């Protein structure tokens, strides 16, 4: 998956856990804004497992000022059992409870396919997005990381999808992020050992000390480089 990434080493899935009300304020413009923490976690997850498909959840909330949904964090789920629905259900439930504790919602799903240049939304992603729409957030987004464009100047390497009337559509104009974020994320990977201090839910299943919900080392590293 991309030159940079390679330089580093069908189930319907229910979401369980606490579910606070799903907001749908009238001012929502169908737009999503991704911050540096969420983007960096997504990229670090993909680069830690360059030869595998990885996926995770996006956490956020509606902005009261401009109607955007602000995606402020990401929780990495899987790199190994990406189609194992019982395990994914547990991870989704834990993430739902974590989001609730922070007064956030699960607002989307991300995946980075193992095949370079593949930007197709997987069946697993469609199922998870459908469940998020039913139980957590009525207007979720799915992000696919295009490994062939990771590190390409001027590219976020992300392909967004939204679900309209049960049909998934590319929505490139619906995602906004600061143009400096991708470069900063890649610099963090190059200039630190963050890959060795990053954990997903699969890691947690092997060692329950793995802090996959928070991955606090990423936020600490970003702050240190401001």
CSV table of N, CA and C in Angstrom, one decimal, residues 27-28 61-69:
chain,number,residue,atom,x,y,z
A,27,UNK,N,-29.4,22.3,11.2
A,27,UNK,CA,-28.4,23.0,10.6
A,27,UNK,C,-27.3,22.2,9.9
A,28,UNK,N,-27.5,20.8,10.0
A,28,UNK,CA,-26.4,20.0,9.4
A,28,UNK,C,-26.4,20.1,7.9
A,61,UNK,N,-18.8,14.9,16.7
A,61,UNK,CA,-20.0,15.7,17.2
A,61,UNK,C,-20.3,16.8,16.2
A,62,UNK,N,-21.6,17.2,16.3
A,62,UNK,CA,-22.0,18.4,15.4
A,62,UNK,C,-21.3,19.7,16.0
A,63,UNK,N,-20.9,20.5,15.1
A,63,UNK,CA,-20.4,21.8,15.4
A,63,UNK,C,-21.6,22.7,15.6
A,64,UNK,N,-21.7,23.5,16.6
A,64,UNK,CA,-22.8,24.4,16.8
A,64,UNK,C,-22.7,25.7,16.0
A,65,UNK,N,-21.5,25.9,15.5
A,65,UNK,CA,-21.3,27.2,14.8
A,65,UNK,C,-21.5,27.2,13.3
A,66,UNK,N,-21.2,26.1,12.6
A,66,UNK,CA,-21.3,26.1,11.2
A,66,UNK,C,-22.0,24.9,10.6
A,67,UNK,N,-22.5,24.0,11.4
A,67,UNK,CA,-23.3,22.9,10.9
A,67,UNK,C,-22.4,21.7,10.4
A,68,UNK,N,-21.1,21.7,10.5
A,68,UNK,CA,-20.3,20.6,10.2
A,68,UNK,C,-20.4,19.5,11.3
A,69,UNK,N,-20.0,18.3,10.9
A,69,UNK,CA,-19.7,17.3,11.9
A,69,UNK,C,-18.2,17.2,12.0
